[in-house]
Short mmCIF file of C-alpha atoms in Angstrom, two decimals:
data_model
loop_
_atom_site.label_atom_id
_atom_site.label_comp_id
_atom_site.label_asym_id
_atom_site.label_seq_id
_atom_site.Cartn_x
_atom_site.Cartn_y
_atom_site.Cartn_z
CA MET A 5 -6.29 -5.77 24.26
CA THR A 6 -7.54 -3.92 21.22
CA GLU A 7 -5.24 -3.31 18.27
CA THR A 8 -5.43 0.14 16.73
CA LEU A 9 -5.80 0.07 12.98
CA ASP A 10 -3.97 2.71 10.99
CA PRO A 11 -6.21 4.36 8.43
CA MET A 12 -5.40 3.47 4.85
CA VAL A 13 -6.94 5.94 2.50
CA VAL A 14 -7.58 4.87 -1.06
CA GLU A 15 -8.98 7.58 -3.25
CA VAL A 16 -11.02 6.32 -6.16
CA ASP A 17 -13.32 8.41 -8.28
CA GLN A 18 -16.31 6.05 -8.40
CA LYS A 19 -17.93 7.55 -11.47
CA GLN A 20 -14.66 7.70 -13.41
CA LEU A 21 -13.83 4.10 -12.50
CA ALA A 22 -17.27 2.89 -13.59
CA GLU A 23 -17.06 4.83 -16.86
CA ARG A 24 -13.61 3.38 -17.63
CA LEU A 25 -14.71 -0.17 -16.88
CA LEU A 26 -17.88 0.12 -18.94
CA ALA A 27 -16.07 1.76 -21.88
CA GLN A 28 -13.42 -0.95 -21.88
CA ALA A 29 -16.06 -3.70 -21.67
CA LYS A 30 -18.02 -2.16 -24.54
CA GLU A 31 -14.83 -1.83 -26.60
CA GLN A 32 -14.09 -5.52 -26.07
CA GLY A 33 -17.70 -6.62 -26.64
CA ILE A 34 -18.17 -7.75 -23.04
CA GLU A 35 -21.68 -7.74 -21.61
CA LEU A 36 -22.34 -6.28 -18.17
CA MET A 37 -24.18 -9.36 -16.84
CA GLY A 38 -23.87 -13.07 -17.53
CA PRO A 39 -21.31 -15.79 -16.87
CA VAL A 40 -18.54 -13.98 -18.77
CA GLY A 41 -19.88 -10.50 -18.09
CA LEU A 42 -18.01 -7.60 -16.56
CA LEU A 43 -19.58 -7.96 -13.09
CA ASN A 44 -18.87 -11.70 -13.00
CA GLN A 45 -15.22 -11.26 -14.02
CA LEU A 46 -14.68 -8.34 -11.65
CA THR A 47 -16.12 -10.39 -8.78
CA LYS A 48 -13.95 -13.39 -9.73
CA ASN A 49 -10.79 -11.26 -9.86
CA ILE A 50 -11.46 -9.57 -6.55
CA LEU A 51 -12.31 -12.80 -4.74
CA GLU A 52 -9.25 -14.60 -6.12
CA THR A 53 -6.99 -11.66 -5.26
CA ALA A 54 -8.40 -11.59 -1.73
CA LEU A 55 -7.95 -15.36 -1.34
CA ASP A 56 -4.35 -15.09 -2.58
CA ALA A 57 -3.70 -12.36 0.00
CA GLU A 58 -5.18 -14.57 2.71
CA MET A 59 -2.91 -17.45 1.62
CA THR A 60 0.11 -15.13 1.73
CA GLU A 61 -0.72 -14.19 5.30
CA HIS A 62 -1.37 -17.82 6.24
CA LEU A 63 2.01 -18.97 4.89
CA GLY A 64 3.94 -15.86 5.89
CA TYR A 65 5.51 -15.22 2.49
CA ASP A 66 4.50 -13.99 -0.97
CA LYS A 67 3.91 -16.23 -3.96
CA HIS A 68 7.23 -17.25 -5.60
CA ASP A 69 9.20 -15.82 -2.64
CA ALA A 70 12.39 -17.75 -1.89
CA ALA A 71 11.54 -17.49 1.82
CA GLY A 72 8.97 -20.26 1.29
CA ARG A 73 11.48 -22.86 0.14
CA GLY A 74 11.88 -25.55 2.75
CA SER A 75 9.30 -23.88 5.01
CA GLY A 76 7.30 -27.09 5.46
CA ASN A 77 4.11 -25.63 4.04
CA SER A 78 3.68 -24.07 0.63
CA ARG A 79 1.14 -23.27 -2.04
CA ASN A 80 -0.25 -26.36 -3.72
CA GLY A 81 -2.27 -25.17 -6.70
CA THR A 82 -5.94 -24.29 -6.56
CA ARG A 83 -9.31 -25.95 -6.39
CA SER A 84 -12.34 -24.80 -8.27
CA ASN A 85 -15.40 -23.50 -6.45
CA THR A 86 -18.59 -22.02 -7.80
CA VAL A 87 -20.07 -19.41 -5.50
CA LEU A 88 -23.67 -18.40 -5.98
CA ILE A 89 -24.09 -14.69 -5.41
CA GLU A 90 -26.65 -12.03 -6.29
CA ILE A 91 -25.36 -11.54 -9.85
CA GLY A 92 -25.28 -15.29 -10.55
CA PRO A 93 -22.76 -18.13 -10.27
CA VAL A 94 -19.08 -17.16 -10.23
CA GLU A 95 -16.38 -19.78 -10.78
CA ILE A 96 -13.31 -19.05 -8.62
CA ASP A 97 -9.96 -20.74 -8.05
CA VAL A 98 -9.27 -21.14 -4.33
CA PRO A 99 -5.61 -21.58 -3.37
CA ARG A 100 -4.51 -24.70 -1.48
CA ASP A 101 -1.51 -25.41 0.72
CA THR A 102 0.42 -28.66 1.13
CA GLU A 103 -0.67 -29.12 4.76
CA SER A 104 -4.36 -28.41 3.96
CA SER A 105 -4.35 -25.99 6.89
CA PHE A 106 -5.46 -22.91 4.92
CA ALA A 107 -8.92 -21.84 6.12
CA PRO A 108 -10.04 -18.86 4.00
CA GLN A 109 -12.35 -16.34 5.65
CA ILE A 110 -13.69 -14.45 2.64
CA VAL A 111 -15.12 -17.56 1.00
CA LYS A 112 -14.93 -20.39 3.51
CA LYS A 113 -14.25 -23.98 2.50
CA ARG A 114 -17.29 -25.62 0.89
CA GLN A 115 -19.22 -22.35 1.10
CA ARG A 116 -21.51 -21.97 -1.92
CA ARG A 117 -23.63 -18.99 -0.94
CA PRO A 118 -21.48 -16.35 0.71
CA THR A 119 -23.42 -13.28 1.75
CA GLY A 120 -22.44 -9.75 0.95
CA ILE A 121 -19.86 -10.51 -1.77
CA ASP A 122 -21.37 -8.00 -4.18
CA GLU A 123 -21.17 -5.35 -1.48
CA ILE A 124 -17.53 -6.24 -0.84
CA VAL A 125 -16.68 -5.91 -4.53
CA LEU A 126 -18.26 -2.47 -4.71
CA PHE A 127 -16.87 -1.50 -1.32
CA LEU A 128 -13.29 -2.42 -2.22
CA THR A 129 -13.29 -0.92 -5.69
CA ALA A 130 -15.34 2.23 -5.41
CA LYS A 131 -15.09 3.78 -1.95
CA VAL A 132 -12.68 5.78 0.09
CA LEU A 133 -12.00 3.31 2.87
CA THR A 134 -9.81 2.63 5.85
CA THR A 135 -8.52 -0.69 7.10
CA GLY A 136 -10.78 -0.17 10.12
CA GLU A 137 -13.87 0.15 7.92
CA VAL A 138 -12.97 -2.99 5.97
CA PHE A 139 -12.20 -4.83 9.24
CA ALA A 140 -15.62 -3.82 10.62
CA HIS A 141 -17.35 -4.80 7.36
CA PHE A 142 -15.88 -8.33 7.41
CA ALA A 143 -16.77 -8.71 11.08
CA ASP A 144 -20.36 -7.46 10.59
CA ILE A 145 -21.20 -9.25 7.36
CA HIS A 146 -19.16 -12.45 7.62
CA GLY A 147 -18.37 -12.80 11.30
CA ALA A 148 -14.78 -13.16 10.11
CA THR A 149 -11.71 -11.69 11.69
CA VAL A 150 -9.35 -10.59 8.96
CA SER A 151 -6.08 -8.98 10.03
CA LYS A 152 -5.11 -5.47 9.03
CA ASP A 153 -2.19 -6.89 7.01
CA THR A 154 -4.57 -9.04 4.96
CA ILE A 155 -6.92 -6.10 4.47
CA SER A 156 -4.03 -3.94 3.29
CA ARG A 157 -2.82 -6.64 0.88
CA ILE A 158 -6.32 -7.14 -0.55
CA THR A 159 -7.04 -3.46 -1.06
CA ASP A 160 -3.53 -2.81 -2.42
CA LYS A 161 -3.92 -5.58 -4.99
CA VAL A 162 -7.52 -4.86 -5.92
CA VAL A 163 -7.39 -1.08 -6.08
CA GLY A 164 -3.83 -1.01 -7.38
CA GLY A 165 -4.72 -3.53 -10.08
CA ARG A 166 -1.87 -5.90 -9.15
CA ARG A 167 -2.34 -9.66 -9.31
#
């Protein structure tokens, strides 16, 4: 049985977004490239936001939600992971759970060289997209099945700027 994905339209003016990000980086003296550069930090933030959304779906409740108390499995801090992508190494914090049953799809456990991360960052931040397009992208690039709820959470947090 195939699940129909409702389109989620996110309108972002790509040029305006890029201009704002670059102006803010310049104002703060942040380089575009490099370990503390704009692209590195943007990639880090998007990956960590996506991983947090995956953890929320895995556990079935949001971070700091009272529904998680006494649930048997809860968030248990993070572990550090350096992923090597096209723009260079990016240090990310991957969430953990008390049962060690969380298996992230965006950056899998012990994965050092995920493919297509730069494309995902650009795709999520600068395109008009639907949950179906994001679903297809993850399936094509990563062979990962990510639910429409996770996709919605990721795009809401990334595009909406919430963390």
